[in-house]
Amino acid sequence: MQFIDTHTHLYVAHFDDDRAAMVARATAAGITKFYIPAIDSTYTQRMYELEAEFPGKIRLMMGLHPTSVKENYQEELQHVYEQFEKRSFAAVGEIGIDLYWDKSTLDIQIEAFKAQIQLAKKLDLPIVIHCRESFDEIFAVLEEEKHDRLRGIFHCFTGTLEQAHRAIGFGMLLGIGGVATFKNGKIDKFLAEIPLKHLVLETDSPYLAPVPHRGKRNESSYLRLVSAKLADIYGVSEQEIATQTTANAKRLFENS
């Protein structure tokens, strides 16, 4: 079986002591590719070093994470633009709106989100959306910026069935990770009503480790715990989960 981890922050300090071993464990578990979202300019060099360390396995995104949208956000956006001028990336991400940590920056988060969606449309690239306590705000921006070729992933989808359908209606796939294994995660109650063609797998490692590792450091090999949970939810084999979600990820990222 082959899997793709569509969202892992493999460059952060949590992995500095055992990054190669973690990648080896993930590879042994069938994970063939790792898609790496950006946060802000302070991580760019680490992302490039990661890509060089694991040739053929790493695909980088570039973008400004909403929790990094501060007073200097225009400079950070300029950094994003400059990186795209230098080289290619798999997607614009992760971008979006986060109202869990700081509601006071909503206006500039929206501005930064719109600017990066417009960049994705110009470059015909997918977007990877961070949405925390901000579905209404995200949907309002997507409605304003909608386009036939706008597509991407609602990373770490934790919404309702109605919100899932609305996200799909905007051309988005749903990123499913450790939350699907949580007792209070809620999405496991309705996921089977969403066709598998709309899902991709992700870890968001080192965050959101699935049960039984909840609360500990997450890593890409734990993607198999998520796929096993989805196999149970959908009543299909894990092979089918692997085949469909991998095909979905390739369709989004490799055909862009």
CSV table of N, CA and C in Angstrom, one decimal, residues 7-167:
chain,number,residue,atom,x,y,z
A,7,HIS,N,0.2,16.8,4.5
A,7,HIS,CA,0.4,18.0,5.4
A,7,HIS,C,1.3,17.6,6.6
A,8,THR,N,2.6,17.9,6.5
A,8,THR,CA,3.4,17.6,7.7
A,8,THR,C,4.5,18.7,7.8
A,9,HIS,N,4.7,19.2,9.0
A,9,HIS,CA,5.7,20.3,9.3
A,9,HIS,C,7.0,19.6,9.7
A,10,LEU,N,7.5,18.8,8.8
A,10,LEU,CA,8.7,18.0,9.1
A,10,LEU,C,10.0,18.8,9.4
A,11,TYR,N,10.0,20.0,9.1
A,11,TYR,CA,11.2,20.9,9.3
A,11,TYR,C,11.3,21.5,10.7
A,12,VAL,N,10.2,21.4,11.5
A,12,VAL,CA,10.3,22.0,12.8
A,12,VAL,C,11.2,21.3,13.8
A,13,ALA,N,11.5,22.0,14.9
A,13,ALA,CA,12.5,21.5,15.8
A,13,ALA,C,12.1,20.2,16.5
A,14,HIS,N,10.8,19.9,16.6
A,14,HIS,CA,10.4,18.7,17.2
A,14,HIS,C,11.1,17.4,16.6
A,15,PHE,N,11.5,17.5,15.4
A,15,PHE,CA,12.1,16.4,14.7
A,15,PHE,C,13.6,16.4,14.6
A,16,ASP,N,14.2,17.4,15.2
A,16,ASP,CA,15.7,17.6,15.0
A,16,ASP,C,16.5,16.5,15.4
A,17,ASP,N,16.1,15.7,16.5
A,17,ASP,CA,16.9,14.7,17.0
A,17,ASP,C,16.7,13.3,16.2
A,18,ASP,N,15.6,13.2,15.5
A,18,ASP,CA,15.4,11.9,14.8
A,18,ASP,C,14.7,12.0,13.5
A,19,ARG,N,14.9,13.1,12.8
A,19,ARG,CA,14.2,13.3,11.5
A,19,ARG,C,14.4,12.1,10.5
A,20,ALA,N,15.6,11.7,10.3
A,20,ALA,CA,15.9,10.7,9.3
A,20,ALA,C,15.2,9.4,9.8
A,21,ALA,N,15.3,9.1,11.1
A,21,ALA,CA,14.6,7.8,11.6
A,21,ALA,C,13.1,7.9,11.4
A,22,MET,N,12.5,9.1,11.6
A,22,MET,CA,11.1,9.3,11.4
A,22,MET,C,10.7,9.1,10.0
A,23,VAL,N,11.5,9.6,9.1
A,23,VAL,CA,11.2,9.4,7.6
A,23,VAL,C,11.3,8.0,7.3
A,24,ALA,N,12.3,7.3,7.8
A,24,ALA,CA,12.5,5.9,7.6
A,24,ALA,C,11.3,5.1,8.1
A,25,ARG,N,10.8,5.4,9.3
A,25,ARG,CA,9.6,4.7,9.8
A,25,ARG,C,8.4,4.9,8.9
A,26,ALA,N,8.2,6.2,8.4
A,26,ALA,CA,7.1,6.5,7.6
A,26,ALA,C,7.2,5.7,6.2
A,27,THR,N,8.4,5.7,5.7
A,27,THR,CA,8.6,5.0,4.4
A,27,THR,C,8.3,3.5,4.6
A,28,ALA,N,8.7,2.9,5.7
A,28,ALA,CA,8.4,1.5,6.0
A,28,ALA,C,6.9,1.3,6.1
A,29,ALA,N,6.2,2.3,6.5
A,29,ALA,CA,4.8,2.2,6.7
A,29,ALA,C,4.0,2.5,5.3
A,30,GLY,N,4.7,2.8,4.3
A,30,GLY,CA,4.1,3.0,3.0
A,30,GLY,C,3.9,4.4,2.5
A,31,ILE,N,4.4,5.4,3.3
A,31,ILE,CA,4.3,6.8,3.0
A,31,ILE,C,5.3,7.1,2.0
A,32,THR,N,4.9,7.5,0.8
A,32,THR,CA,5.9,7.7,-0.3
A,32,THR,C,6.2,9.1,-0.6
A,33,LYS,N,5.4,10.1,-0.1
A,33,LYS,CA,5.6,11.5,-0.3
A,33,LYS,C,5.1,12.3,0.9
A,34,PHE,N,5.8,13.4,1.1
A,34,PHE,CA,5.5,14.3,2.2
A,34,PHE,C,5.3,15.7,1.6
A,35,TYR,N,4.1,16.2,1.8
A,35,TYR,CA,3.8,17.6,1.4
A,35,TYR,C,4.0,18.5,2.5
A,36,ILE,N,4.8,19.6,2.3
A,36,ILE,CA,5.3,20.4,3.4
A,36,ILE,C,4.7,21.8,3.3
A,37,PRO,N,3.8,22.2,4.2
A,37,PRO,CA,3.3,23.6,4.2
A,37,PRO,C,4.2,24.6,4.8
A,38,ALA,N,4.2,25.8,4.4
A,38,ALA,CA,5.0,26.9,4.9
A,38,ALA,C,4.3,27.5,6.1
A,39,ILE,N,5.1,28.2,6.9
A,39,ILE,CA,4.5,29.0,8.0
A,39,ILE,C,4.8,30.5,7.8
A,40,ASP,N,6.1,30.8,7.8
A,40,ASP,CA,6.5,32.2,7.5
A,40,ASP,C,8.0,32.2,7.1
A,41,SER,N,8.6,33.3,6.9
A,41,SER,CA,9.9,33.4,6.3
A,41,SER,C,11.0,32.8,7.2
A,42,THR,N,10.7,32.7,8.5
A,42,THR,CA,11.7,32.2,9.4
A,42,THR,C,12.0,30.7,9.2
A,43,TYR,N,11.1,30.0,8.5
A,43,TYR,CA,11.3,28.6,8.3
A,43,TYR,C,11.7,28.2,6.9
A,44,THR,N,11.8,29.2,6.0
A,44,THR,CA,12.0,28.9,4.6
A,44,THR,C,13.3,28.1,4.4
A,45,GLN,N,14.4,28.6,5.0
A,45,GLN,CA,15.7,27.9,4.8
A,45,GLN,C,15.6,26.5,5.3
A,46,ARG,N,15.0,26.2,6.4
A,46,ARG,CA,14.8,24.9,6.9
A,46,ARG,C,14.0,24.0,6.0
A,47,MET,N,13.1,24.6,5.3
A,47,MET,CA,12.3,23.8,4.3
A,47,MET,C,13.2,23.4,3.2
A,48,TYR,N,14.0,24.3,2.7
A,48,TYR,CA,14.9,24.0,1.6
A,48,TYR,C,15.9,22.9,1.9
A,49,GLU,N,16.4,23.0,3.2
A,49,GLU,CA,17.4,22.0,3.6
A,49,GLU,C,16.7,20.6,3.8
A,50,LEU,N,15.4,20.6,4.2
A,50,LEU,CA,14.7,19.3,4.3
A,50,LEU,C,14.5,18.7,2.9
A,51,GLU,N,14.2,19.5,2.0
A,51,GLU,CA,14.0,19.0,0.6
A,51,GLU,C,15.3,18.4,0.1
A,52,ALA,N,16.4,19.1,0.4
A,52,ALA,CA,17.7,18.6,-0.1
A,52,ALA,C,18.1,17.3,0.6
A,53,GLU,N,17.7,17.1,1.8
A,53,GLU,CA,18.1,16.0,2.6
A,53,GLU,C,17.4,14.7,2.2
A,54,PHE,N,16.1,14.9,1.7
A,54,PHE,CA,15.3,13.7,1.3
A,54,PHE,C,14.8,13.9,-0.2
A,55,PRO,N,15.7,13.8,-1.1
A,55,PRO,CA,15.4,14.0,-2.5
A,55,PRO,C,14.3,13.0,-3.0
A,56,GLY,N,13.3,13.6,-3.7
A,56,GLY,CA,12.3,12.7,-4.3
A,56,GLY,C,11.1,12.4,-3.4
A,57,LYS,N,11.3,12.7,-2.1
A,57,LYS,CA,10.2,12.4,-1.1
A,57,LYS,C,9.4,13.7,-0.7
A,58,ILE,N,10.1,14.8,-0.8
A,58,ILE,CA,9.5,16.1,-0.2
A,58,ILE,C,9.0,17.0,-1.3
A,59,ARG,N,7.8,17.5,-1.1
A,59,ARG,CA,7.2,18.5,-2.0
A,59,ARG,C,6.9,19.7,-1.1
A,60,LEU,N,7.4,20.8,-1.4
A,60,LEU,CA,7.2,22.0,-0.6
A,60,LEU,C,6.1,22.9,-1.2
A,61,MET,N,5.4,23.5,-0.2
A,61,MET,CA,4.4,24.6,-0.5
A,61,MET,C,5.1,25.9,-0.1
A,62,MET,N,4.4,27.0,-0.5
A,62,MET,CA,4.9,28.3,0.0
A,62,MET,C,3.7,29.2,0.3
A,63,GLY,N,3.7,29.9,1.4
A,63,GLY,CA,2.6,30.7,1.8
A,63,GLY,C,2.9,31.3,3.2
A,64,LEU,N,1.9,32.1,3.6
A,64,LEU,CA,2.0,32.8,4.9
A,64,LEU,C,0.9,32.3,5.8
A,65,HIS,N,1.2,31.6,6.9
A,65,HIS,CA,0.2,31.0,7.8
A,65,HIS,C,-0.5,32.1,8.5
A,66,PRO,N,-1.8,31.9,8.7
A,66,PRO,CA,-2.6,33.0,9.3
A,66,PRO,C,-2.2,33.5,10.7
A,67,THR,N,-1.6,32.5,11.5
A,67,THR,CA,-1.1,32.9,12.8
A,67,THR,C,0.2,33.7,12.8
A,68,SER,N,0.8,33.8,11.6
A,68,SER,CA,2.0,34.6,11.4
A,68,SER,C,1.6,35.9,10.7
A,69,VAL,N,0.4,36.2,10.5
A,69,VAL,CA,0.0,37.5,9.9
A,69,VAL,C,0.0,38.5,11.0
A,70,LYS,N,1.0,39.3,11.1
A,70,LYS,CA,1.2,40.3,12.1
A,70,LYS,C,1.4,41.7,11.4
A,71,GLU,N,2.0,42.6,12.2
A,71,GLU,CA,2.2,44.0,11.6
A,71,GLU,C,3.0,44.0,10.3
A,72,ASN,N,3.9,43.0,10.2
A,72,ASN,CA,4.8,43.0,9.1
A,72,ASN,C,4.3,42.1,8.0
A,73,TYR,N,3.0,41.8,7.9
A,73,TYR,CA,2.5,40.8,7.0
A,73,TYR,C,2.8,41.2,5.5
A,74,GLN,N,2.9,42.4,5.2
A,74,GLN,CA,3.2,42.8,3.8
A,74,GLN,C,4.6,42.4,3.4
A,75,GLU,N,5.5,42.5,4.4
A,75,GLU,CA,6.9,42.0,4.1
A,75,GLU,C,6.9,40.5,3.9
A,76,GLU,N,6.1,39.8,4.8
A,76,GLU,CA,6.0,38.4,4.7
A,76,GLU,C,5.4,37.9,3.4
A,77,LEU,N,4.4,38.7,2.9
A,77,LEU,CA,3.8,38.3,1.6
A,77,LEU,C,4.8,38.6,0.5
A,78,GLN,N,5.6,39.6,0.6
A,78,GLN,CA,6.6,39.9,-0.4
A,78,GLN,C,7.6,38.7,-0.4
A,79,HIS,N,7.9,38.2,0.7
A,79,HIS,CA,8.8,37.0,0.8
A,79,HIS,C,8.2,35.9,0.0
A,80,VAL,N,6.9,35.6,0.2
A,80,VAL,CA,6.2,34.6,-0.5
A,80,VAL,C,6.3,34.8,-2.0
A,81,TYR,N,6.0,36.0,-2.5
A,81,TYR,CA,6.1,36.3,-3.9
A,81,TYR,C,7.5,36.0,-4.4
A,82,GLU,N,8.5,36.4,-3.7
A,82,GLU,CA,9.9,36.3,-4.2
A,82,GLU,C,10.3,34.8,-4.3
A,83,GLN,N,9.8,34.0,-3.4
A,83,GLN,CA,10.1,32.5,-3.5
A,83,GLN,C,9.5,31.9,-4.7
A,84,PHE,N,8.3,32.3,-5.0
A,84,PHE,CA,7.6,31.8,-6.2
A,84,PHE,C,8.3,32.3,-7.5
A,85,GLU,N,9.0,33.4,-7.5
A,85,GLU,CA,9.7,33.9,-8.6
A,85,GLU,C,11.0,33.1,-8.8
A,86,LYS,N,11.5,32.5,-7.8
A,86,LYS,CA,12.7,31.8,-7.8
A,86,LYS,C,12.6,30.3,-8.3
A,87,ARG,N,11.4,29.7,-7.9
A,87,ARG,CA,11.3,28.3,-8.1
A,87,ARG,C,9.8,27.9,-8.1
A,88,SER,N,9.5,26.6,-8.3
A,88,SER,CA,8.2,26.1,-8.3
A,88,SER,C,7.8,25.5,-6.9
A,89,PHE,N,6.6,25.5,-6.6
A,89,PHE,CA,6.1,24.8,-5.4
A,89,PHE,C,4.8,24.0,-5.7
A,90,ALA,N,4.5,23.1,-4.8
A,90,ALA,CA,3.3,22.2,-5.1
A,90,ALA,C,2.0,23.0,-4.9
A,91,ALA,N,2.0,24.0,-4.0
A,91,ALA,CA,0.7,24.7,-3.7
A,91,ALA,C,1.1,26.0,-3.0
A,92,VAL,N,0.0,26.8,-2.8
A,92,VAL,CA,0.1,28.0,-2.0
A,92,VAL,C,-0.5,27.6,-0.6
A,93,GLY,N,0.4,27.5,0.4
A,93,GLY,CA,-0.2,27.1,1.7
A,93,GLY,C,0.9,27.0,2.8
A,94,GLU,N,0.5,27.0,4.0
A,94,GLU,CA,-0.9,27.0,4.3
A,94,GLU,C,-1.3,28.4,4.6
A,95,ILE,N,-2.5,28.7,4.1
A,95,ILE,CA,-3.1,30.0,4.2
A,95,ILE,C,-4.5,29.9,4.8
A,96,GLY,N,-5.0,31.0,5.2
A,96,GLY,CA,-6.4,31.0,5.7
A,96,GLY,C,-6.7,32.0,6.8
A,97,ILE,N,-7.5,31.6,7.7
A,97,ILE,CA,-7.9,32.4,8.9
A,97,ILE,C,-8.0,31.6,10.1
A,98,ASP,N,-7.4,32.2,11.2
A,98,ASP,CA,-7.4,31.5,12.5
A,98,ASP,C,-7.9,32.5,13.5
A,99,LEU,N,-9.1,32.2,14.1
A,99,LEU,CA,-9.7,33.1,15.1
A,99,LEU,C,-9.6,32.4,16.5
A,100,TYR,N,-8.8,31.4,16.6
A,100,TYR,CA,-8.6,30.7,17.9
A,100,TYR,C,-7.6,31.5,18.7
A,101,TRP,N,-6.5,31.8,18.1
A,101,TRP,CA,-5.4,32.5,18.8
A,101,TRP,C,-5.5,34.0,18.9
A,102,ASP,N,-6.0,34.6,17.8
A,102,ASP,CA,-6.0,36.1,17.8
A,102,ASP,C,-7.1,36.6,16.9
A,103,LYS,N,-8.2,37.1,17.5
A,103,LYS,CA,-9.3,37.7,16.7
A,103,LYS,C,-9.0,39.1,16.2
A,104,SER,N,-8.0,39.8,16.9
A,104,SER,CA,-7.8,41.2,16.6
A,104,SER,C,-7.1,41.4,15.2
A,105,THR,N,-6.6,40.3,14.6
A,105,THR,CA,-5.9,40.5,13.3
A,105,THR,C,-6.8,40.0,12.2
A,106,LEU,N,-8.1,39.8,12.4
A,106,LEU,CA,-9.0,39.3,11.4
A,106,LEU,C,-8.9,40.1,10.1
A,107,ASP,N,-8.9,41.4,10.1
A,107,ASP,CA,-8.9,42.2,8.9
A,107,ASP,C,-7.7,41.9,8.0
A,108,ILE,N,-6.5,41.9,8.7
A,108,ILE,CA,-5.3,41.6,7.9
A,108,ILE,C,-5.2,40.2,7.5
A,109,GLN,N,-5.7,39.3,8.3
A,109,GLN,CA,-5.7,37.8,7.9
A,109,GLN,C,-6.5,37.7,6.6
A,110,ILE,N,-7.7,38.3,6.6
A,110,ILE,CA,-8.5,38.2,5.4
A,110,ILE,C,-7.8,38.8,4.2
A,111,GLU,N,-7.1,39.9,4.4
A,111,GLU,CA,-6.4,40.6,3.3
A,111,GLU,C,-5.2,39.6,2.8
A,112,ALA,N,-4.5,39.0,3.7
A,112,ALA,CA,-3.4,38.1,3.3
A,112,ALA,C,-4.0,36.9,2.7
A,113,PHE,N,-5.1,36.4,3.1
A,113,PHE,CA,-5.7,35.2,2.5
A,113,PHE,C,-6.1,35.5,1.1
A,114,LYS,N,-6.8,36.6,0.9
A,114,LYS,CA,-7.2,37.0,-0.5
A,114,LYS,C,-6.0,37.1,-1.4
A,115,ALA,N,-5.0,37.8,-0.9
A,115,ALA,CA,-3.8,38.0,-1.8
A,115,ALA,C,-3.2,36.7,-2.2
A,116,GLN,N,-3.2,35.7,-1.3
A,116,GLN,CA,-2.6,34.5,-1.6
A,116,GLN,C,-3.5,33.6,-2.5
A,117,ILE,N,-4.8,33.7,-2.3
A,117,ILE,CA,-5.7,33.0,-3.3
A,117,ILE,C,-5.5,33.6,-4.7
A,118,GLN,N,-5.4,34.9,-4.8
A,118,GLN,CA,-5.2,35.5,-6.1
A,118,GLN,C,-3.8,35.1,-6.7
A,119,LEU,N,-2.8,34.9,-5.9
A,119,LEU,CA,-1.5,34.4,-6.4
A,119,LEU,C,-1.7,33.0,-6.9
A,120,ALA,N,-2.5,32.1,-6.2
A,120,ALA,CA,-2.7,30.8,-6.6
A,120,ALA,C,-3.5,30.7,-7.9
A,121,LYS,N,-4.4,31.6,-8.1
A,121,LYS,CA,-5.2,31.7,-9.3
A,121,LYS,C,-4.3,32.1,-10.5
A,122,LYS,N,-3.4,33.1,-10.2
A,122,LYS,CA,-2.5,33.6,-11.3
A,122,LYS,C,-1.6,32.4,-11.7
A,123,LEU,N,-1.1,31.6,-10.7
A,123,LEU,CA,-0.1,30.6,-11.0
A,123,LEU,C,-0.8,29.2,-11.3
A,124,ASP,N,-2.1,29.2,-11.2
A,124,ASP,CA,-2.9,28.0,-11.4
A,124,ASP,C,-2.4,26.8,-10.5
A,125,LEU,N,-2.3,27.1,-9.2
A,125,LEU,CA,-1.9,26.2,-8.2
A,125,LEU,C,-3.0,26.0,-7.2
A,126,PRO,N,-3.0,24.8,-6.5
A,126,PRO,CA,-3.9,24.6,-5.4
A,126,PRO,C,-3.6,25.4,-4.2
A,127,ILE,N,-4.6,25.6,-3.3
A,127,ILE,CA,-4.4,26.2,-2.0
A,127,ILE,C,-4.6,25.2,-0.9
A,128,VAL,N,-3.9,25.4,0.2
A,128,VAL,CA,-4.1,24.6,1.4
A,128,VAL,C,-4.6,25.5,2.5
A,129,ILE,N,-5.8,25.3,2.9
A,129,ILE,CA,-6.5,26.2,3.8
A,129,ILE,C,-6.4,25.8,5.3
A,130,HIS,N,-6.0,26.7,6.1
A,130,HIS,CA,-6.0,26.6,7.6
A,130,HIS,C,-7.3,27.3,8.0
A,131,CYS,N,-8.2,26.6,8.7
A,131,CYS,CA,-9.5,27.1,9.1
A,131,CYS,C,-9.7,26.7,10.5
A,132,ARG,N,-9.5,27.7,11.4
A,132,ARG,CA,-9.8,27.3,12.9
A,132,ARG,C,-10.7,28.4,13.4
A,133,GLU,N,-11.9,27.9,13.8
A,133,GLU,CA,-13.0,28.7,14.3
A,133,GLU,C,-13.3,29.9,13.3
A,134,SER,N,-13.3,29.6,12.0
A,134,SER,CA,-13.4,30.6,11.0
A,134,SER,C,-14.1,30.2,9.8
A,135,PHE,N,-15.0,29.2,9.9
A,135,PHE,CA,-15.6,28.7,8.6
A,135,PHE,C,-16.4,29.7,7.9
A,136,ASP,N,-17.2,30.5,8.6
A,136,ASP,CA,-18.0,31.6,8.0
A,136,ASP,C,-17.1,32.6,7.2
A,137,GLU,N,-16.0,33.0,7.9
A,137,GLU,CA,-15.1,33.9,7.3
A,137,GLU,C,-14.4,33.4,6.1
A,138,ILE,N,-14.0,32.1,6.2
A,138,ILE,CA,-13.3,31.4,5.1
A,138,ILE,C,-14.2,31.3,3.9
A,139,PHE,N,-15.5,30.9,4.1
A,139,PHE,CA,-16.4,30.7,3.1
A,139,PHE,C,-16.7,32.0,2.4
A,140,ALA,N,-16.8,33.1,3.2
A,140,ALA,CA,-17.1,34.4,2.6
A,140,ALA,C,-16.0,34.8,1.6
A,141,VAL,N,-14.7,34.6,2.0
A,141,VAL,CA,-13.6,34.9,1.1
A,141,VAL,C,-13.6,34.0,-0.2
A,142,LEU,N,-13.9,32.7,0.0
A,142,LEU,CA,-13.9,31.8,-1.1
A,142,LEU,C,-15.1,32.2,-2.1
A,143,GLU,N,-16.2,32.6,-1.5
A,143,GLU,CA,-17.3,33.1,-2.4
A,143,GLU,C,-16.9,34.2,-3.2
A,144,GLU,N,-16.1,35.1,-2.6
A,144,GLU,CA,-15.7,36.4,-3.3
A,144,GLU,C,-14.6,36.0,-4.4
A,145,GLU,N,-13.8,35.0,-4.1
A,145,GLU,CA,-12.6,34.7,-4.9
A,145,GLU,C,-12.9,33.5,-5.8
A,146,LYS,N,-14.1,33.0,-5.8
A,146,LYS,CA,-14.3,31.7,-6.5
A,146,LYS,C,-13.9,31.8,-8.0
A,147,HIS,N,-13.5,30.6,-8.5
A,147,HIS,CA,-13.0,30.5,-9.9
A,147,HIS,C,-13.0,29.1,-10.3
A,148,ASP,N,-13.2,28.8,-11.6
A,148,ASP,CA,-13.4,27.4,-12.1
A,148,ASP,C,-12.1,26.6,-11.7
A,149,ARG,N,-11.0,27.2,-11.7
A,149,ARG,CA,-9.7,26.4,-11.4
A,149,ARG,C,-9.3,26.5,-10.0
A,150,LEU,N,-10.0,27.3,-9.1
A,150,LEU,CA,-9.6,27.3,-7.7
A,150,LEU,C,-9.9,26.0,-7.1
A,151,ARG,N,-8.9,25.4,-6.4
A,151,ARG,CA,-9.0,24.1,-5.8
A,151,ARG,C,-8.0,24.0,-4.7
A,152,GLY,N,-8.1,22.9,-3.9
A,152,GLY,CA,-7.2,22.8,-2.9
A,152,GLY,C,-7.7,21.8,-1.8
A,153,ILE,N,-7.2,22.1,-0.6
A,153,ILE,CA,-7.5,21.2,0.6
A,153,ILE,C,-7.9,22.1,1.8
A,154,PHE,N,-9.0,21.7,2.4
A,154,PHE,CA,-9.4,22.2,3.7
A,154,PHE,C,-8.6,21.4,4.7
A,155,HIS,N,-7.4,21.9,5.1
A,155,HIS,CA,-6.5,21.2,6.0
A,155,HIS,C,-7.2,20.9,7.3
A,156,CYS,N,-7.0,19.8,7.9
A,156,CYS,CA,-7.5,19.4,9.2
A,156,CYS,C,-9.0,19.7,9.3
A,157,PHE,N,-9.8,19.2,8.4
A,157,PHE,CA,-11.2,19.5,8.4
A,157,PHE,C,-11.8,19.0,9.7
A,158,THR,N,-12.5,20.0,10.4
A,158,THR,CA,-13.2,19.6,11.7
A,158,THR,C,-14.6,20.2,11.7
A,159,GLY,N,-15.2,20.5,10.5
A,159,GLY,CA,-16.5,21.1,10.5
A,159,GLY,C,-17.6,20.1,10.5
A,160,THR,N,-18.8,20.6,10.2
A,160,THR,CA,-20.0,19.7,10.1
A,160,THR,C,-20.2,19.1,8.7
A,161,LEU,N,-21.2,18.3,8.6
A,161,LEU,CA,-21.5,17.7,7.3
A,161,LEU,C,-21.9,18.8,6.3
A,162,GLU,N,-22.7,19.7,6.7
A,162,GLU,CA,-23.0,20.9,5.9
A,162,GLU,C,-21.8,21.6,5.4
A,163,GLN,N,-20.9,21.9,6.3
A,163,GLN,CA,-19.7,22.6,6.0
A,163,GLN,C,-18.8,21.8,5.1
A,164,ALA,N,-18.8,20.5,5.3
A,164,ALA,CA,-18.0,19.7,4.4
A,164,ALA,C,-18.5,19.8,2.9
A,165,HIS,N,-19.9,19.7,2.8
A,165,HIS,CA,-20.4,19.8,1.4
A,165,HIS,C,-20.1,21.2,0.8
A,166,ARG,N,-20.2,22.2,1.7
A,166,ARG,CA,-19.9,23.6,1.1
A,166,ARG,C,-18.4,23.7,0.7
A,167,ALA,N,-17.5,23.1,1.5
A,167,ALA,CA,-16.1,23.2,1.1
A,167,ALA,C,-15.9,22.5,-0.2
